[in-house]
């Protein structure tokens, strides 16, 4: 790779999602639970940590006593065979059993609780792992797709949401640490997980199964919002793209349809029906670009279109050469797709 | 420090023609490893079958006559190998040579029949997972029969030249053991490739 | 069994001529051509160890480079392609080209000495296994230099490792090199099993066998039963890639999960294959430096055997997030937690043995004490990740990276380095420097914990594994910087041992026969041992033969082995009574030739399937040449 490429990538990354997740280092942390599953797991974690620390200290304390006993007394002071046997039985057999059996049982019951079946009629979202981004479909009761977007998932807060996880390429893993543990997206299978967000917020999710070159920059945002806000958002996403309002935007749409963009991207309501890249019908409503790699601002979008390999080396979007006027028009058009 | 003699081994055998020989154990190790490979192939076959919608995908079961004849020939060749081993146990070099040669010829017939059968397969390993696993197991076993044929041919040559004696026969013993293994390994493969599809389809 | 068969307890006086004759019989050819014909177990073992440590160094450098890349957010040292190759190589080399071969190498060198024999059961096969390993390692690193190294991870999950998503030669190289390691590991395993079961010194019944020999035996059996799974899976993968079979192609009825099952059915025992010999090293060192018999010999043996068995029932805990049914997976939670019991028994047998002993705190002992602190933490995090819900949060994060480095470095590498300090005087004949050894230990111990402890936290804060970069606002920068600093300290720590080892070869204090006053047979012969290992095969009457001899001021030996050819005593499996004498083969070029023939086939198939046939017949002819009886045929 050319050195310059990287430095550019860095600059853009750096300016990146900072503003979105500003200073909130807990936005992708299992220790900062905001969802039911993550909460249960965190409640398993803390007592486990305490017990494990105690066990570690006990073993090390016994070890220190063992090795320094003779030093202090100046003569060997071995345990009798009977004492040794009791030590091994108490600490080597009973202690591990006493520590692991309750742990295994509570882990089992938490697992069952997390896996409990969802109520009928729960909102269902289908997420398809792509190289290296996330395609998101909202489904109706019959499983029909009512809206399609990418890399940004909205859900209503305090409601269990069913996620159908798929992949049509390699294995990915769907994971929002603040809300739930990860579930793999296996080609040829549909895995199901449920997410219940207990607090409104923007949570970051990231692919957790190594999936090739840009595994590192395959993230997404999960926006948990009040039900009314969510309904309004979903209603917006269901609509076809807005018609251009200005001549500039009109030209932008022409550019989009005539350049190679439409081969890979769809904008519902236009003749652009490409399926290889993210659906752009409401791109302006999203917070990030390139699978939560950079914020969705006009400057970043321009940089992404003209040279995506600088921002995310190895990704599948080719660079597009446009005259400055056409680029401006395209950016205004895409910027209008709320 | 005094060094005392405790055991005198000068009178002990230097030949170890049976399971006292390290090589006998070495071949046992090889057979153990390969048995685990055979088992893993079987598990892989059953795993693929368990997740398939139809097995075989075409719904047609493979013909069973020639594989069954091959099974008989392989078992017969094991018996002639056994006779050869019995021969050299008595010191009869001629029975050894004839026995090993007969086994090699029988296994060669198996190779010819298997080649014809493979050529007649109606599917390629490229068609579907069923084709892949059937071909992989077939070729795996074919290669093993080939190795016992060429390996035992060498044993046969040495036998005709009179190298093996009642004492100097560990080569025959390990060759015979490996021969048994290759023939017996055909039994699970035979059941899997030719009878399991009949269970699925039937 | 009565071992005192000789009529009167005859004193043995060796004439220098006889000894010289024996030395000539077991002599290994020197010089460049001689190098390719040596078969003596100590030569092969030493080569395995040195080669493995060179790979450890190289893979360690890759690890350091990855640490530098991750030291701060959005670094530009390595791009994604290079980083992905590096972590794939780091994992593959550490697991396959360092950990298994080095443990085998130590076992190959030490076990025959410990059981009191002159070589291993199949000396030429031993040499063959080494050459296959060497060629495999060279080709693997060659691929890195050519920029076509594997980059789909050491686990090579399909479909990512399939031809569609990993075009090029990288994954082909990986599958081929795995085949090399399978062959090499399996030959060594069979070799060790037969040597241990059939060639122990008379009187060394199974219940008198040194604990390291037990560990080597269990390790070898585990290799025999674990490797076949990866033989089959790597074969299926290379067939998918080279001749378009459909094993892992979903559209044609293939099953990506089959790969995961097969790989982890091997991959989990693999971890214990590395750990088990280290447990044997720990027992050995504790016995020597406490200067008294260990407590719980039987319990320690049973624990190692139990770990060996249970490790085959854990593989699904690598697959908790794949969507398998909960109830079935819970079995694997229970099995994984159960491994805490044999581990606990071992740890407390050792603590009981250390309790109140007059411990000599030499360098080997320090590394073993370091093991306790690190391994206990690694074991506890291991129990944690056996919980399905908890694992869904930390699986494939830096928490798991921390966990298995605690287990593998703390559990295996620390005891291994301790074992190097312990056995180095025997192998080289000179002591390593104690001061440098202690510096090395403390730097490595501190560096290790600074490197890997923060990774637990990083994983819980959501940092996934195998990412080449991360954004500043993720907040992972500080802990990563700390880890990188720790890695540099750790590297300095290991580096001191490397320098110490090289320095000691010419400058170290001469070791003498038994510098540590250890009780096992390898210390009964000169350092380094003469070509024949033991002037006379010893006869053993307890678990601690050298301490017996010291007390009694006399020892008993076997007589009647010829000096003019390579003869060893065969003994029975359980009670080691002598049952025969085996004549072992001497130097030969054919193991090397066969290894070259096999390599030609393995490497060739990457380019064309016809090399399978070519390789088959090349190997066949070289094996015929190898085994063809030379006249005059031996008659006695």
PDB file of C-alpha atoms in Angstrom, chain B residues 1-10 12-16 19-23 25-26 29-30 32-33 36-37 40-41 44 47-48 51 125-129 132-133 136 143 146-147 150-151 154 157-158 161-163 168, chain C residues 3-6 9-12 122 186 190 194 198 224-225 228 232 243-247 252-253 255 257 261-262 553-561 565 567 570 573 578-582 620 628-629 631 633-636:
ATOM      1  CA  UNK B   1      30.594 -45.799  43.035  1.00  0.00           C
ATOM      2  CA  UNK B   2      30.506 -49.516  42.372  1.00  0.00           C
ATOM      3  CA  UNK B   3      28.956 -50.589  39.115  1.00  0.00           C
ATOM      4  CA  UNK B   4      27.387 -54.034  39.337  1.00  0.00           C
ATOM      5  CA  UNK B   5      26.050 -56.301  36.667  1.00  0.00           C
ATOM      6  CA  UNK B   6      22.342 -56.923  37.204  1.00  0.00           C
ATOM      7  CA  UNK B   7      21.009 -58.152  33.871  1.00  0.00           C
ATOM      8  CA  UNK B   8      22.876 -59.940  31.120  1.00  0.00           C
ATOM      9  CA  UNK B   9      21.136 -59.650  27.763  1.00  0.00           C
ATOM     10  CA  UNK B  10      23.827 -61.240  25.614  1.00  0.00           C
ATOM     11  CA  UNK B  12      18.574 -62.603  24.090  1.00  0.00           C
ATOM     12  CA  UNK B  13      17.059 -62.665  20.624  1.00  0.00           C
ATOM     13  CA  UNK B  14      18.160 -59.912  18.251  1.00  0.00           C
ATOM     14  CA  UNK B  15      15.265 -60.512  15.867  1.00  0.00           C
ATOM     15  CA  UNK B  16      12.000 -60.029  17.729  1.00  0.00           C
ATOM     16  CA  UNK B  19       4.937 -57.879  18.827  1.00  0.00           C
ATOM     17  CA  UNK B  20       8.167 -57.537  20.745  1.00  0.00           C
ATOM     18  CA  UNK B  21       9.545 -55.610  17.771  1.00  0.00           C
ATOM     19  CA  UNK B  22       9.312 -51.809  17.904  1.00  0.00           C
ATOM     20  CA  UNK B  23       8.269 -51.832  14.261  1.00  0.00           C
ATOM     21  CA  UNK B  25       4.170 -51.120  17.477  1.00  0.00           C
ATOM     22  CA  UNK B  26       5.073 -48.485  14.947  1.00  0.00           C
ATOM     23  CA  UNK B  29       0.532 -46.515  15.600  1.00  0.00           C
ATOM     24  CA  UNK B  30       0.163 -45.871  11.873  1.00  0.00           C
ATOM     25  CA  UNK B  32      -4.395 -46.147  14.771  1.00  0.00           C
ATOM     26  CA  UNK B  33      -3.769 -42.795  13.112  1.00  0.00           C
ATOM     27  CA  UNK B  36      -8.925 -42.075  13.104  1.00  0.00           C
ATOM     28  CA  UNK B  37      -8.695 -40.602   9.601  1.00  0.00           C
ATOM     29  CA  UNK B  40     -13.225 -38.661  10.500  1.00  0.00           C
ATOM     30  CA  UNK B  41     -14.113 -39.249   6.850  1.00  0.00           C
ATOM     31  CA  UNK B  44     -17.809 -35.922   7.626  1.00  0.00           C
ATOM     32  CA  UNK B  47     -22.515 -34.711   8.774  1.00  0.00           C
ATOM     33  CA  UNK B  48     -22.984 -33.639   5.169  1.00  0.00           C
ATOM     34  CA  UNK B  51     -27.743 -31.432   6.693  1.00  0.00           C
ATOM     35  CA  UNK B 125     -16.667 -34.211  -7.394  1.00  0.00           C
ATOM     36  CA  UNK B 126     -17.403 -30.741  -8.706  1.00  0.00           C
ATOM     37  CA  UNK B 127     -21.176 -31.242  -8.827  1.00  0.00           C
ATOM     38  CA  UNK B 128     -22.191 -31.200  -5.165  1.00  0.00           C
ATOM     39  CA  UNK B 129     -20.977 -31.997  -1.680  1.00  0.00           C
ATOM     40  CA  UNK B 132     -17.114 -34.484  -3.343  1.00  0.00           C
ATOM     41  CA  UNK B 133     -17.252 -36.742  -0.307  1.00  0.00           C
ATOM     42  CA  UNK B 136     -12.739 -38.201  -1.708  1.00  0.00           C
ATOM     43  CA  UNK B 143      -4.644 -44.788  -2.944  1.00  0.00           C
ATOM     44  CA  UNK B 146      -2.377 -48.897  -4.441  1.00  0.00           C
ATOM     45  CA  UNK B 147       0.120 -48.496  -1.625  1.00  0.00           C
ATOM     46  CA  UNK B 150       3.224 -51.639  -4.540  1.00  0.00           C
ATOM     47  CA  UNK B 151       4.502 -52.139  -0.994  1.00  0.00           C
ATOM     48  CA  UNK B 154       8.393 -55.300  -2.902  1.00  0.00           C
ATOM     49  CA  UNK B 157      10.219 -59.728  -4.585  1.00  0.00           C
ATOM     50  CA  UNK B 158      12.224 -60.099  -1.388  1.00  0.00           C
ATOM     51  CA  UNK B 161      14.744 -63.934  -3.386  1.00  0.00           C
ATOM     52  CA  UNK B 162      14.622 -65.816  -0.097  1.00  0.00           C
ATOM     53  CA  UNK B 163      15.293 -62.878   2.203  1.00  0.00           C
ATOM     54  CA  UNK B 168      13.856 -62.441   9.869  1.00  0.00           C
TER      55      UNK B 168
ATOM     56  CA  UNK C   3      16.474 -58.214  37.979  1.00  0.00           C
ATOM     57  CA  UNK C   4      19.496 -59.718  39.616  1.00  0.00           C
ATOM     58  CA  UNK C   5      19.849 -62.449  37.083  1.00  0.00           C
ATOM     59  CA  UNK C   6      23.593 -62.521  36.906  1.00  0.00           C
ATOM     60  CA  UNK C   9      27.096 -59.491  41.449  1.00  0.00           C
ATOM     61  CA  UNK C  10      30.057 -58.919  39.206  1.00  0.00           C
ATOM     62  CA  UNK C  11      31.812 -55.544  39.316  1.00  0.00           C
ATOM     63  CA  UNK C  12      32.152 -53.983  35.906  1.00  0.00           C
ATOM     64  CA  UNK C 122      12.932 -45.506  14.786  1.00  0.00           C
ATOM     65  CA  UNK C 186       2.748 -37.853  14.002  1.00  0.00           C
ATOM     66  CA  UNK C 190       4.545 -42.697  17.347  1.00  0.00           C
ATOM     67  CA  UNK C 194       7.029 -46.855  21.162  1.00  0.00           C
ATOM     68  CA  UNK C 198       9.144 -50.578  24.908  1.00  0.00           C
ATOM     69  CA  UNK C 224      -2.219 -39.400  17.450  1.00  0.00           C
ATOM     70  CA  UNK C 225      -5.922 -38.863  18.097  1.00  0.00           C
ATOM     71  CA  UNK C 228      -6.320 -36.928  12.028  1.00  0.00           C
ATOM     72  CA  UNK C 232      -9.029 -34.604   6.958  1.00  0.00           C
ATOM     73  CA  UNK C 243      -9.876 -29.359  -7.780  1.00  0.00           C
ATOM     74  CA  UNK C 244     -13.196 -27.610  -7.111  1.00  0.00           C
ATOM     75  CA  UNK C 245     -14.779 -30.051  -4.722  1.00  0.00           C
ATOM     76  CA  UNK C 246     -17.776 -28.597  -2.882  1.00  0.00           C
ATOM     77  CA  UNK C 247     -17.261 -29.582   0.751  1.00  0.00           C
ATOM     78  CA  UNK C 252     -23.776 -27.089  -3.503  1.00  0.00           C
ATOM     79  CA  UNK C 253     -24.734 -28.628  -0.191  1.00  0.00           C
ATOM     80  CA  UNK C 255     -21.181 -27.105   5.206  1.00  0.00           C
ATOM     81  CA  UNK C 257     -19.601 -25.546  10.071  1.00  0.00           C
ATOM     82  CA  UNK C 261     -16.111 -28.871  14.035  1.00  0.00           C
ATOM     83  CA  UNK C 262     -13.145 -30.692  12.521  1.00  0.00           C
ATOM     84  CA  UNK C 553      27.124 -45.800  46.597  1.00  0.00           C
ATOM     85  CA  UNK C 554      26.588 -48.508  44.006  1.00  0.00           C
ATOM     86  CA  UNK C 555      24.433 -49.045  40.966  1.00  0.00           C
ATOM     87  CA  UNK C 556      23.343 -51.900  38.774  1.00  0.00           C
ATOM     88  CA  UNK C 557      23.496 -52.062  35.024  1.00  0.00           C
ATOM     89  CA  UNK C 558      22.745 -54.215  32.009  1.00  0.00           C
ATOM     90  CA  UNK C 559      25.528 -56.085  30.287  1.00  0.00           C
ATOM     91  CA  UNK C 560      25.699 -58.100  27.128  1.00  0.00           C
ATOM     92  CA  UNK C 561      24.942 -55.438  24.491  1.00  0.00           C
ATOM     93  CA  UNK C 565      26.517 -52.280  16.322  1.00  0.00           C
ATOM     94  CA  UNK C 567      21.932 -52.353  20.188  1.00  0.00           C
ATOM     95  CA  UNK C 570      13.595 -53.917  24.734  1.00  0.00           C
ATOM     96  CA  UNK C 573       5.240 -52.414  28.657  1.00  0.00           C
ATOM     97  CA  UNK C 578      13.923 -57.139  29.546  1.00  0.00           C
ATOM     98  CA  UNK C 579      12.416 -59.138  26.690  1.00  0.00           C
ATOM     99  CA  UNK C 580      14.846 -58.710  23.824  1.00  0.00           C
ATOM    100  CA  UNK C 581      17.517 -56.689  22.113  1.00  0.00           C
ATOM    101  CA  UNK C 582      16.836 -54.447  19.155  1.00  0.00           C
ATOM    102  CA  UNK C 620       7.557 -44.972  -2.649  1.00  0.00           C
ATOM    103  CA  UNK C 628      15.870 -52.416   1.243  1.00  0.00           C
ATOM    104  CA  UNK C 629      17.961 -54.969   3.158  1.00  0.00           C
ATOM    105  CA  UNK C 631      23.817 -57.693   2.011  1.00  0.00           C
ATOM    106  CA  UNK C 633      21.831 -60.125   5.464  1.00  0.00           C
ATOM    107  CA  UNK C 634      22.075 -60.143   9.214  1.00  0.00           C
ATOM    108  CA  UNK C 635      21.842 -63.595  10.748  1.00  0.00           C
ATOM    109  CA  UNK C 636      21.990 -62.984  14.472  1.00  0.00           C
TER     110      UNK C 636
END
